Amino acid sequence: MTRSSLRTEEVVSMTVTGQDTNTRRDADTGTDADVDTDADAARAIGGLADERASVRLRAALAIGSAPDPRYVGPLVERCATEPEFFVRDMLTWALNRHPVTLTLPALLHELRSERPQARSQALHTLSKIGDPQAWPAITRALLTDPDDEVARSAWRAAVVLVPEGEEPVLATVLATQLGRGGHETQLSLSRALVALGEPMVAALLPARTAADPAVRAHALATEKLLRDPDTGFAFAIEEAKRVVALGGSGQEGH
């Protein structure tokens, strides 16, 4: 027998023995089980703040695998400061494993945070949860937030949560953001508008004749994506810029 296999057997034996002991104690008082559970929860919550990203990731995975109301607050709090994307994604997954009755109030509260990442991650998580109760909290202020990451998250959440019949109103607000930001921001906005379908066409009309050529080009590229989904955004925006530069409105042939 190798040392590795011996250690494994010893660990299994010790675990089983410990579980048997805890089971007997649980039957008597339940105190030891409560202490163990509290210790596990404290250890998992502490792991969320570890300086090592791998430890934080494992802590979020463990929490999501064994949901507990005590975890919701620390998970939401960590979302606001976690620097690593893949850990934030696991935090969102862990929150999604908890009841909406616990997560929704905490996430809605974060939408009023002064920290952009707190707002952005709360919006991202709400889009994953998909509960329609969150829709009233997707305000115009969030959809036009000066922070690009917050605005992008708000656009994605809005498209998921918008009630049937409200698409034209949402499209009108989103269209006010055309021409904003760099490539990724403009791509996110175009995707959100295209996801709304035909209701967004009327919302684009004012932008197609806007004084700002960047706004006009973005509107043309977005409509191109609606009409031809296989067109890449990079190609669509460059083609739209050429049309605008030549003085066209893109309405020819419509």
Coordinates of N, CA and C in Angstrom, one line a residue:
M1 N 0.8 -1.2 0.0 CA 0.0 0.0 0.0 C 0.9 1.2 0.0
T2 N 0.5 2.2 -0.9 CA 1.3 3.4 -1.0 C 0.9 4.3 0.2
R3 N 1.8 5.3 0.4 CA 1.6 6.3 1.5 C 0.4 7.1 1.1
S4 N 0.2 7.4 -0.2 CA -0.9 8.2 -0.6 C -2.3 7.5 -0.4
S5 N -2.3 6.2 -0.7 CA -3.6 5.5 -0.5 C -3.9 5.3 1.0
L6 N -2.8 5.1 1.8 CA -3.0 5.0 3.3 C -3.6 6.2 3.8
R7 N -3.0 7.4 3.4 CA -3.6 8.6 3.9 C -5.0 8.8 3.5
T8 N -5.4 8.4 2.3 CA -6.7 8.5 1.9 C -7.7 7.7 2.7
E9 N -7.2 6.4 3.0 CA -8.0 5.6 3.9 C -8.2 6.1 5.3
E10 N -7.1 6.7 5.7 CA -7.1 7.2 7.1 C -8.1 8.4 7.2
V11 N -8.1 9.2 6.1 CA -9.0 10.4 6.1 C -10.4 9.9 6.1
V12 N -10.7 8.9 5.2 CA -12.0 8.4 5.1 C -12.5 7.8 6.4
S13 N -11.6 7.0 7.1 CA -11.9 6.4 8.3 C -12.2 7.5 9.4
M14 N -11.3 8.5 9.4 CA -11.5 9.5 10.4 C -12.8 10.3 10.2
T15 N -13.2 10.5 8.9 CA -14.4 11.2 8.6 C -15.6 10.5 9.0
V16 N -15.6 9.2 8.7 CA -16.7 8.3 9.0 C -16.9 8.2 10.5
T17 N -15.8 8.1 11.2 CA -15.8 8.0 12.7 C -16.4 9.3 13.2
G18 N -15.9 10.4 12.7 CA -16.4 11.7 13.2 C -17.9 11.9 12.9
Q19 N -18.3 11.4 11.8 CA -19.7 11.5 11.5 C -20.6 10.7 12.4
D20 N -20.1 9.5 12.7 CA -20.8 8.6 13.6 C -20.9 9.3 15.0
T21 N -19.8 9.9 15.4 CA -19.8 10.5 16.7 C -20.7 11.7 16.8
N22 N -20.7 12.5 15.7 CA -21.6 13.7 15.6 C -23.0 13.2 15.6
T23 N -23.3 12.1 14.9 CA -24.7 11.6 14.8 C -25.2 11.3 16.2
R24 N -24.3 10.6 17.0 CA -24.8 10.3 18.4 C -25.0 11.5 19.2
R25 N -24.1 12.5 19.0 CA -24.2 13.7 19.8 C -25.4 14.5 19.4
D26 N -25.7 14.5 18.1 CA -26.8 15.2 17.5 C -28.1 14.7 18.2
A27 N -28.2 13.4 18.3 CA -29.3 12.7 18.9 C -29.6 13.2 20.3
D28 N -28.5 13.5 21.0 CA -28.6 13.9 22.4 C -28.9 15.4 22.5
T29 N -28.1 16.2 21.9 CA -28.3 17.7 22.2 C -28.4 18.5 20.9
G30 N -27.7 18.1 19.9 CA -27.7 18.9 18.6 C -26.7 20.0 18.7
T31 N -26.0 20.2 19.9 CA -25.1 21.3 20.1 C -23.9 21.2 19.2
D32 N -23.3 20.0 19.2 CA -22.0 19.9 18.4 C -22.3 20.1 16.9
A33 N -23.5 19.7 16.4 CA -23.8 19.9 15.0 C -23.9 21.3 14.7
D34 N -24.5 22.1 15.6 CA -24.7 23.5 15.4 C -23.3 24.2 15.4
V35 N -22.5 23.8 16.3 CA -21.1 24.4 16.4 C -20.4 24.1 15.1
D36 N -20.4 22.8 14.6 CA -19.8 22.5 13.4 C -20.3 23.3 12.2
T37 N -21.6 23.4 12.1 CA -22.2 24.2 11.0 C -21.8 25.6 11.1
D38 N -21.8 26.2 12.3 CA -21.4 27.6 12.4 C -19.9 27.7 12.0
A39 N -19.1 26.8 12.4 CA -17.7 26.8 12.0 C -17.5 26.7 10.5
D40 N -18.2 25.8 9.9 CA -18.2 25.7 8.4 C -18.6 27.0 7.7
A41 N -19.7 27.6 8.2 CA -20.2 28.8 7.6 C -19.1 29.9 7.7
A42 N -18.6 30.0 8.9 CA -17.5 31.1 9.2 C -16.3 30.9 8.3
R43 N -15.9 29.6 8.1 CA -14.8 29.3 7.3 C -15.0 29.6 5.8
A44 N -16.2 29.3 5.3 CA -16.6 29.6 4.0 C -16.7 31.1 3.7
I45 N -17.3 31.8 4.6 CA -17.4 33.3 4.5 C -16.0 33.9 4.6
G46 N -15.2 33.4 5.4 CA -13.8 33.9 5.5 C -13.0 33.7 4.2
G47 N -13.3 32.6 3.6 CA -12.6 32.2 2.3 C -12.9 33.2 1.2
L48 N -14.1 33.8 1.3 CA -14.5 34.8 0.3 C -13.5 36.0 0.3
A49 N -12.9 36.3 1.4 CA -12.0 37.4 1.5 C -10.5 37.0 1.4
D50 N -10.2 35.8 1.2 CA -8.8 35.3 1.1 C -8.1 36.0 0.0
E51 N -6.8 36.3 0.2 CA -6.0 37.0 -0.8 C -5.8 36.2 -2.1
R52 N -6.0 34.9 -2.0 CA -5.8 34.0 -3.1 C -7.1 33.8 -3.9
A53 N -7.1 34.1 -5.2 CA -8.3 34.0 -6.0 C -8.8 32.5 -6.0
S54 N -7.9 31.6 -6.0 CA -8.3 30.2 -6.0 C -9.1 29.8 -4.8
V55 N -8.7 30.3 -3.7 CA -9.4 30.0 -2.4 C -10.8 30.7 -2.4
R56 N -10.9 31.9 -2.9 CA -12.2 32.6 -3.0 C -13.1 31.9 -3.9
L57 N -12.6 31.4 -5.0 CA -13.4 30.6 -6.0 C -13.9 29.4 -5.3
R58 N -13.1 28.6 -4.6 CA -13.6 27.4 -3.9 C -14.6 27.7 -2.8
A59 N -14.4 28.8 -2.2 CA -15.3 29.2 -1.1 C -16.7 29.5 -1.7
A60 N -16.7 30.2 -2.8 CA -18.0 30.5 -3.5 C -18.7 29.3 -4.0
L61 N -17.9 28.3 -4.5 CA -18.4 27.1 -5.0 C -19.0 26.3 -3.8
A62 N -18.3 26.2 -2.7 CA -18.8 25.5 -1.5 C -20.1 26.1 -1.0
I63 N -20.2 27.5 -1.0 CA -21.4 28.1 -0.5 C -22.5 27.9 -1.5
G64 N -22.3 27.9 -2.8 CA -23.4 27.6 -3.7 C -23.8 26.2 -3.7
S65 N -23.0 25.3 -3.2 CA -23.3 23.9 -3.2 C -24.1 23.5 -1.9
A66 N -24.1 24.4 -0.9 CA -24.8 24.2 0.3 C -25.4 25.5 0.8
P67 N -26.4 26.0 0.0 CA -27.0 27.3 0.3 C -27.5 27.5 1.8
D68 N -27.3 28.7 2.3 CA -27.7 29.0 3.6 C -28.0 30.5 3.7
P69 N -29.1 30.9 4.4 CA -29.4 32.3 4.4 C -28.3 33.2 4.9
R70 N -27.4 32.6 5.8 CA -26.3 33.4 6.3 C -25.3 33.8 5.2
Y71 N -25.3 33.2 4.1 CA -24.3 33.5 3.0 C -24.7 34.6 2.1
V72 N -26.0 34.9 2.1 CA -26.5 35.9 1.1 C -25.8 37.3 1.2
G73 N -25.8 37.8 2.5 CA -25.1 39.1 2.7 C -23.7 39.1 2.3
P74 N -22.9 38.2 2.8 CA -21.5 38.2 2.4 C -21.2 38.0 0.9
L75 N -22.1 37.2 0.3 CA -21.9 37.0 -1.2 C -22.1 38.3 -1.9
V76 N -23.2 39.0 -1.6 CA -23.5 40.3 -2.2 C -22.4 41.3 -1.9
E77 N -22.0 41.3 -0.7 CA -20.9 42.3 -0.3 C -19.6 42.0 -1.1
R78 N -19.3 40.7 -1.3 CA -18.1 40.4 -2.0 C -18.2 40.8 -3.5
C79 N -19.4 40.6 -4.0 CA -19.6 41.0 -5.4 C -19.1 42.4 -5.7
A80 N -19.3 43.3 -4.7 CA -19.0 44.7 -4.9 C -17.5 45.0 -5.0
T81 N -16.7 44.1 -4.5 CA -15.2 44.3 -4.5 C -14.4 43.3 -5.1
E82 N -14.9 42.2 -5.5 CA -14.1 41.1 -6.1 C -13.5 41.5 -7.4
P83 N -12.1 41.4 -7.5 CA -11.5 41.9 -8.7 C -11.4 40.9 -9.9
E84 N -11.6 39.6 -9.6 CA -11.4 38.6 -10.6 C -12.8 38.2 -11.2
F85 N -12.8 38.3 -12.6 CA -14.1 38.0 -13.3 C -14.6 36.6 -13.0
F86 N -13.7 35.6 -13.0 CA -14.2 34.2 -12.8 C -14.7 34.0 -11.4
V87 N -14.2 34.7 -10.5 CA -14.7 34.6 -9.1 C -16.0 35.3 -9.0
R88 N -16.2 36.4 -9.6 CA -17.5 37.1 -9.6 C -18.5 36.3 -10.2
D89 N -18.2 35.6 -11.3 CA -19.1 34.7 -11.9 C -19.6 33.6 -11.0
M90 N -18.7 33.1 -10.2 CA -19.0 32.0 -9.3 C -19.9 32.6 -8.1
L91 N -19.6 33.8 -7.7 CA -20.4 34.5 -6.7 C -21.9 34.6 -7.2
T92 N -22.0 35.0 -8.4 CA -23.4 35.1 -9.0 C -24.1 33.8 -9.0
W93 N -23.3 32.7 -9.4 CA -23.9 31.4 -9.4 C -24.3 31.0 -8.0
A94 N -23.5 31.3 -7.0 CA -23.8 30.9 -5.6 C -25.1 31.7 -5.2
L95 N -25.2 32.9 -5.5 CA -26.4 33.7 -5.2 C -27.6 33.1 -5.8
N96 N -27.5 32.7 -7.1 CA -28.6 32.1 -7.8 C -29.1 30.8 -7.2
R97 N -28.3 30.2 -6.4 CA -28.6 29.0 -5.8 C -29.5 29.2 -4.5
H98 N -29.6 30.4 -4.1 CA -30.4 30.8 -2.9 C -31.8 31.2 -3.3
P99 N -32.7 31.2 -2.4 CA -34.1 31.6 -2.7 C -34.2 33.0 -3.1
V100 N -35.0 33.3 -4.0 CA -35.2 34.7 -4.5 C -35.7 35.6 -3.4
T101 N -36.4 35.1 -2.5 CA -37.0 35.9 -1.4 C -35.8 36.4 -0.5
L102 N -34.7 35.8 -0.5 CA -33.5 36.3 0.2 C -32.6 37.1 -0.6
T103 N -32.4 36.8 -1.9 CA -31.4 37.5 -2.7 C -32.0 38.8 -3.3
L104 N -33.2 38.8 -3.7 CA -33.8 39.9 -4.4 C -33.7 41.2 -3.6
P105 N -34.1 41.2 -2.3 CA -34.0 42.5 -1.5 C -32.6 43.0 -1.4
A106 N -31.6 42.1 -1.2 CA -30.2 42.5 -1.0 C -29.7 43.0 -2.4
L107 N -30.0 42.4 -3.5 CA -29.5 42.9 -4.8 C -30.1 44.2 -5.1
L108 N -31.4 44.4 -4.9 CA -32.1 45.7 -5.2 C -31.5 46.8 -4.4
H109 N -31.1 46.5 -3.1 CA -30.4 47.5 -2.3 C -29.1 47.9 -2.9
E110 N -28.4 47.0 -3.5 CA -27.1 47.3 -4.1 C -27.2 48.2 -5.3
L111 N -28.3 48.3 -5.9 CA -28.5 49.1 -7.1 C -28.4 50.6 -6.7
R112 N -28.5 50.9 -5.5 CA -28.4 52.3 -5.0 C -27.0 52.6 -4.4
S113 N -26.1 51.6 -4.6 CA -24.7 51.8 -4.0 C -24.0 52.9 -4.8
E114 N -23.1 53.5 -4.1 CA -22.2 54.5 -4.8 C -21.1 53.8 -5.5
R115 N -20.9 52.5 -5.3 CA -19.8 51.8 -6.0 C -20.3 51.2 -7.3
P116 N -19.7 51.6 -8.4 CA -20.1 51.1 -9.7 C -20.1 49.6 -9.8
Q117 N -19.1 49.0 -9.2 CA -19.1 47.5 -9.4 C -20.2 46.9 -8.6
A118 N -20.6 47.4 -7.5 CA -21.7 46.9 -6.7 C -23.0 47.0 -7.6
R119 N -23.2 48.1 -8.2 CA -24.4 48.2 -9.1 C -24.3 47.3 -10.3
S120 N -23.2 47.2 -10.9 CA -23.0 46.4 -12.1 C -23.2 44.9 -11.8
Q121 N -22.6 44.4 -10.7 CA -22.7 43.0 -10.4 C -24.1 42.7 -9.9
A122 N -24.8 43.6 -9.2 CA -26.2 43.3 -8.8 C -27.1 43.2 -10.0
L123 N -26.9 44.1 -11.0 CA -27.6 44.0 -12.2 C -27.4 42.7 -13.0
H124 N -26.1 42.3 -13.0 CA -25.7 41.1 -13.7 C -26.4 39.9 -13.0
T125 N -26.4 39.9 -11.7 CA -27.0 38.8 -11.0 C -28.5 38.8 -11.2
L126 N -29.2 39.9 -11.2 CA -30.6 40.0 -11.4 C -31.0 39.5 -12.8
S127 N -30.1 39.7 -13.8 CA -30.4 39.2 -15.1 C -30.3 37.7 -15.2
K128 N -29.4 37.1 -14.3 CA -29.3 35.7 -14.3 C -30.5 35.1 -13.5
I129 N -30.9 35.7 -12.5 CA -32.1 35.2 -11.7 C -33.4 35.3 -12.5
G130 N -33.5 36.5 -13.2 CA -34.6 36.6 -14.1 C -36.0 36.8 -13.5
D131 N -36.0 37.2 -12.2 CA -37.3 37.4 -11.6 C -38.0 38.7 -12.0
P132 N -39.2 38.7 -12.5 CA -39.8 39.9 -13.0 C -40.1 41.0 -12.0
Q133 N -40.0 40.6 -10.7 CA -40.2 41.6 -9.6 C -39.1 42.7 -9.7
A134 N -38.0 42.4 -10.3 CA -36.9 43.3 -10.3 C -37.0 44.4 -11.4
W135 N -38.0 44.2 -12.3 CA -38.1 45.1 -13.4 C -38.3 46.6 -13.0
P136 N -39.1 46.9 -12.0 CA -39.3 48.3 -11.6 C -38.0 49.0 -11.1
A137 N -37.1 48.2 -10.7 CA -35.8 48.8 -10.2 C -34.8 49.1 -11.3
I138 N -35.1 48.7 -12.6 CA -34.3 49.0 -13.7 C -34.7 50.3 -14.2
T139 N -34.2 51.3 -13.6 CA -34.6 52.7 -13.9 C -33.8 53.3 -15.0
R140 N -34.3 54.5 -15.5 CA -33.7 55.2 -16.6 C -32.3 55.6 -16.1
A141 N -32.1 55.9 -14.8 CA -30.8 56.4 -14.3 C -29.8 55.2 -14.4
L142 N -30.2 54.0 -14.2 CA -29.3 52.9 -14.4 C -29.0 52.6 -15.9
L143 N -30.0 52.7 -16.7 CA -29.9 52.5 -18.2 C -29.0 53.6 -18.8
T144 N -28.9 54.7 -18.1 CA -28.0 55.8 -18.7 C -26.9 56.1 -17.7
D145 N -26.5 55.1 -16.9 CA -25.5 55.3 -15.9 C -24.2 55.8 -16.5
P146 N -23.5 56.8 -16.0 CA -22.3 57.2 -16.6 C -21.1 56.2 -16.7
D147 N -21.2 55.2 -15.8 CA -20.2 54.1 -15.8 C -20.6 53.1 -16.9
D148 N -19.8 52.9 -17.9 CA -20.1 52.0 -19.0 C -20.5 50.6 -18.5
E149 N -19.7 50.0 -17.5 CA -20.0 48.7 -17.1 C -21.4 48.6 -16.4
V150 N -21.7 49.6 -15.7 CA -23.0 49.6 -15.0 C -24.1 49.7 -16.1
A151 N -23.9 50.6 -17.1 CA -24.9 50.7 -18.1 C -25.1 49.4 -18.9
R152 N -24.0 48.8 -19.3 CA -24.0 47.6 -20.1 C -24.8 46.5 -19.3
S153 N -24.5 46.4 -18.0 CA -25.2 45.4 -17.2 C -26.7 45.7 -17.1
A154 N -27.0 47.0 -17.0 CA -28.4 47.4 -17.0 C -29.1 47.1 -18.3
W155 N -28.5 47.3 -19.4 CA -29.1 47.0 -20.7 C -29.4 45.5 -20.8
R156 N -28.4 44.7 -20.4 CA -28.7 43.2 -20.4 C -29.8 42.8 -19.5
A157 N -29.8 43.3 -18.3 CA -30.9 43.0 -17.4 C -32.2 43.4 -17.9
A158 N -32.3 44.6 -18.4 CA -33.5 45.2 -18.9 C -34.2 44.3 -20.0
V159 N -33.3 43.8 -20.9 CA -33.8 43.0 -22.0 C -34.4 41.7 -21.5
V160 N -33.8 41.2 -20.4 CA -34.3 39.9 -19.8 C -35.6 40.1 -19.0
L161 N -35.7 41.3 -18.3 CA -36.8 41.5 -17.4 C -38.0 42.3 -17.9
V162 N -37.8 43.0 -19.1 CA -38.9 43.8 -19.6 C -40.2 43.1 -19.8
P163 N -41.3 43.6 -19.2 CA -42.6 42.9 -19.4 C -43.1 43.0 -20.8
E164 N -43.9 42.1 -21.2 CA -44.5 42.2 -22.6 C -45.2 43.5 -22.8
G165 N -45.0 44.1 -23.9 CA -45.7 45.4 -24.2 C -44.8 46.6 -23.8
E166 N -43.8 46.4 -23.0 CA -43.0 47.6 -22.6 C -41.7 47.7 -23.4
E167 N -41.6 46.9 -24.4 CA -40.4 46.9 -25.3 C -40.2 48.2 -26.0
P168 N -41.2 48.8 -26.5 CA -41.0 50.1 -27.2 C -40.5 51.2 -26.3
V169 N -41.0 51.3 -25.1 CA -40.6 52.3 -24.1 C -39.1 52.0 -23.8
L170 N -38.7 50.8 -23.6 CA -37.3 50.4 -23.2 C -36.4 50.8 -24.4
A171 N -36.9 50.5 -25.6 CA -36.1 50.7 -26.8 C -35.8 52.2 -27.0
T172 N -36.8 53.1 -26.6 CA -36.7 54.5 -26.8 C -35.6 55.0 -25.8
V173 N -35.6 54.5 -24.6 CA -34.5 54.9 -23.6 C -33.2 54.4 -24.1
L174 N -33.1 53.2 -24.5 CA -31.8 52.6 -25.0 C -31.2 53.4 -26.2
A175 N -32.1 53.8 -27.1 CA -31.7 54.6 -28.3 C -31.0 55.9 -27.9
T176 N -31.3 56.4 -26.8 CA -30.6 57.7 -26.4 C -29.2 57.5 -26.1
Q177 N -28.7 56.2 -26.0 CA -27.3 55.9 -25.6 C -26.5 55.5 -26.9
L178 N -27.1 55.6 -28.0 CA -26.4 55.3 -29.3 C -25.2 56.2 -29.5
G179 N -24.1 55.7 -29.9 CA -22.9 56.5 -30.2 C -22.0 56.5 -28.9
R180 N -22.5 56.0 -27.9 CA -21.8 56.1 -26.6 C -20.6 55.0 -26.5
G181 N -19.5 55.4 -26.0 CA -18.4 54.5 -25.6 C -17.7 53.9 -26.8
G182 N -16.8 52.9 -26.4 CA -16.0 52.2 -27.4 C -16.7 51.0 -28.0
H183 N -16.0 50.2 -28.7 CA -16.5 49.1 -29.4 C -17.4 48.2 -28.6
E184 N -16.8 47.7 -27.4 CA -17.6 46.8 -26.6 C -18.9 47.4 -26.0
T185 N -18.8 48.6 -25.7 CA -20.1 49.3 -25.1 C -21.1 49.4 -26.3
Q186 N -20.7 49.8 -27.4 CA -21.6 49.9 -28.5 C -22.2 48.6 -29.0
L187 N -21.3 47.6 -28.9 CA -21.8 46.2 -29.3 C -22.8 45.7 -28.3
S188 N -22.6 46.0 -27.0 CA -23.6 45.6 -26.0 C -24.9 46.3 -26.2
L189 N -24.9 47.6 -26.5 CA -26.1 48.3 -26.7 C -26.9 47.8 -28.0
S190 N -26.1 47.5 -29.0 CA -26.7 47.0 -30.3 C -27.4 45.7 -30.0
R191 N -26.7 44.8 -29.3 CA -27.3 43.5 -28.9 C -28.6 43.6 -28.2
A192 N -28.6 44.6 -27.2 CA -29.8 44.8 -26.4 C -30.9 45.3 -27.2
L193 N -30.6 46.2 -28.1 CA -31.7 46.7 -29.0 C -32.2 45.6 -30.0
V194 N -31.3 44.9 -30.5 CA -31.7 43.8 -31.5 C -32.5 42.8 -30.7
A195 N -32.2 42.5 -29.5 CA -33.0 41.5 -28.7 C -34.4 42.0 -28.5
L196 N -34.7 43.3 -28.6 CA -36.1 43.8 -28.5 C -36.9 43.6 -29.8
G197 N -36.2 43.3 -30.9 CA -36.9 43.0 -32.1 C -37.4 44.3 -32.8
E198 N -38.5 44.2 -33.5 CA -39.1 45.2 -34.3 C -39.4 46.5 -33.5
P199 N -39.8 46.4 -32.2 CA -40.1 47.6 -31.5 C -38.9 48.6 -31.5
M200 N -37.7 48.2 -31.7 CA -36.6 49.1 -31.6 C -36.4 49.9 -32.9
V201 N -37.1 49.5 -34.0 CA -36.9 50.2 -35.3 C -37.3 51.6 -35.2
A202 N -38.5 51.8 -34.7 CA -39.1 53.2 -34.6 C -38.2 54.0 -33.6
A203 N -37.7 53.4 -32.6 CA -36.8 54.1 -31.6 C -35.5 54.6 -32.3
L204 N -35.1 54.0 -33.3 CA -33.9 54.3 -34.0 C -34.0 55.5 -34.9
L205 N -35.2 55.8 -35.3 CA -35.5 56.9 -36.3 C -34.8 58.2 -36.0
P206 N -35.0 58.8 -34.8 CA -34.4 60.0 -34.5 C -32.9 60.0 -34.5
A207 N -32.3 58.8 -34.1 CA -30.8 58.7 -34.1 C -30.3 58.7 -35.6
R208 N -31.1 58.2 -36.5 CA -30.6 58.1 -37.9 C -30.4 59.5 -38.5
T209 N -31.0 60.5 -38.0 CA -30.8 61.8 -38.5 C -30.2 62.8 -37.5
A210 N -29.5 62.2 -36.5 CA -28.9 63.0 -35.4 C -27.7 63.8 -36.0
A211 N -27.4 64.9 -35.3 CA -26.3 65.7 -35.7 C -24.9 65.0 -35.6
D212 N -24.8 64.1 -34.6 CA -23.6 63.4 -34.3 C -23.4 62.2 -35.2
P213 N -22.4 62.2 -36.1 CA -22.2 61.1 -37.0 C -22.0 59.8 -36.3
A214 N -21.4 59.8 -35.1 CA -21.2 58.5 -34.4 C -22.6 57.9 -34.0
V215 N -23.5 58.8 -33.6 CA -24.9 58.3 -33.3 C -25.5 57.7 -34.5
R216 N -25.5 58.4 -35.6 CA -26.1 58.0 -36.9 C -25.5 56.6 -37.3
A217 N -24.2 56.5 -37.3 CA -23.5 55.3 -37.7 C -23.9 54.1 -36.8
H218 N -24.0 54.4 -35.5 CA -24.4 53.3 -34.6 C -25.8 52.8 -34.8
A219 N -26.7 53.8 -35.1 CA -28.1 53.4 -35.4 C -28.2 52.6 -36.6
L220 N -27.4 53.0 -37.7 CA -27.5 52.2 -38.9 C -26.9 50.8 -38.7
A221 N -25.8 50.7 -38.0 CA -25.2 49.4 -37.8 C -26.1 48.5 -37.0
T222 N -26.9 49.1 -36.0 CA -27.8 48.3 -35.2 C -28.9 47.7 -36.0
E223 N -29.5 48.6 -36.9 CA -30.6 48.1 -37.7 C -30.1 47.1 -38.7
K224 N -28.8 47.2 -39.2 CA -28.2 46.2 -40.1 C -28.2 44.9 -39.4
L225 N -27.8 44.9 -38.1 CA -27.8 43.6 -37.3 C -29.1 43.0 -37.1
L226 N -30.2 43.8 -37.0 CA -31.5 43.3 -36.9 C -31.9 42.6 -38.2
R227 N -31.6 43.3 -39.3 CA -32.0 42.8 -40.6 C -31.2 41.6 -41.1
D228 N -29.9 41.6 -40.7 CA -29.0 40.5 -41.1 C -28.2 40.1 -39.9
P229 N -28.7 39.2 -39.1 CA -28.1 38.8 -37.8 C -26.7 38.1 -38.0
D230 N -26.4 37.6 -39.2 CA -25.1 37.0 -39.5 C -24.0 38.0 -39.7
T231 N -24.4 39.3 -39.9 CA -23.4 40.3 -40.1 C -22.7 40.6 -38.8
G232 N -21.4 40.6 -38.8 CA -20.6 41.0 -37.6 C -20.7 42.4 -37.3
F233 N -20.7 42.8 -36.0 CA -20.8 44.2 -35.6 C -19.7 45.0 -36.2
A234 N -18.5 44.5 -36.1 CA -17.3 45.3 -36.6 C -17.6 45.7 -38.1
F235 N -18.0 44.7 -38.9 CA -18.3 45.0 -40.3 C -19.4 46.0 -40.4
A236 N -20.5 45.8 -39.7 CA -21.7 46.7 -39.7 C -21.4 48.1 -39.4
I237 N -20.6 48.3 -38.3 CA -20.3 49.7 -37.9 C -19.4 50.4 -38.9
E238 N -18.4 49.7 -39.4 CA -17.5 50.3 -40.4 C -18.3 50.7 -41.7
E239 N -19.2 49.8 -42.1 CA -20.0 50.1 -43.3 C -20.9 51.3 -43.0
A240 N -21.5 51.3 -41.8 CA -22.3 52.5 -41.5 C -21.6 53.8 -41.4
K241 N -20.3 53.7 -40.9 CA -19.5 54.9 -40.9 C -19.2 55.4 -42.3
R242 N -19.0 54.5 -43.2 CA -18.8 54.9 -44.6 C -20.0 55.6 -45.2
V243 N -21.2 55.0 -44.9 CA -22.4 55.6 -45.4 C -22.6 57.0 -44.9
V244 N -22.4 57.2 -43.6 CA -22.5 58.5 -43.0 C -21.5 59.5 -43.5
A245 N -20.3 59.0 -43.7 CA -19.2 59.9 -44.2 C -19.6 60.4 -45.6
L246 N -20.3 59.6 -46.4 CA -20.7 60.0 -47.7 C -22.0 60.8 -47.8
G247 N -22.5 61.0 -46.6 CA -23.7 61.9 -46.5 C -25.0 61.1 -46.6
G248 N -24.9 59.8 -46.6 CA -26.1 59.0 -46.7 C -26.8 58.8 -45.3
S249 N -28.1 58.5 -45.4 CA -28.9 58.3 -44.2 C -29.1 56.8 -43.9
G250 N -28.7 56.0 -44.9 CA -29.0 54.5 -44.8 C -30.4 54.2 -45.1
Q251 N -31.3 55.1 -45.5 CA -32.7 54.8 -45.7 C -32.9 54.4 -47.2
E252 N -31.9 54.6 -48.0 CA -32.0 54.2 -49.4 C -32.4 52.7 -49.5
G253 N -33.3 52.4 -50.3 CA -33.7 51.0 -50.5 C -34.7 50.5 -49.4
H254 N -35.0 51.4 -48.4 CA -36.0 50.9 -47.4 C -37.4 51.3 -47.9

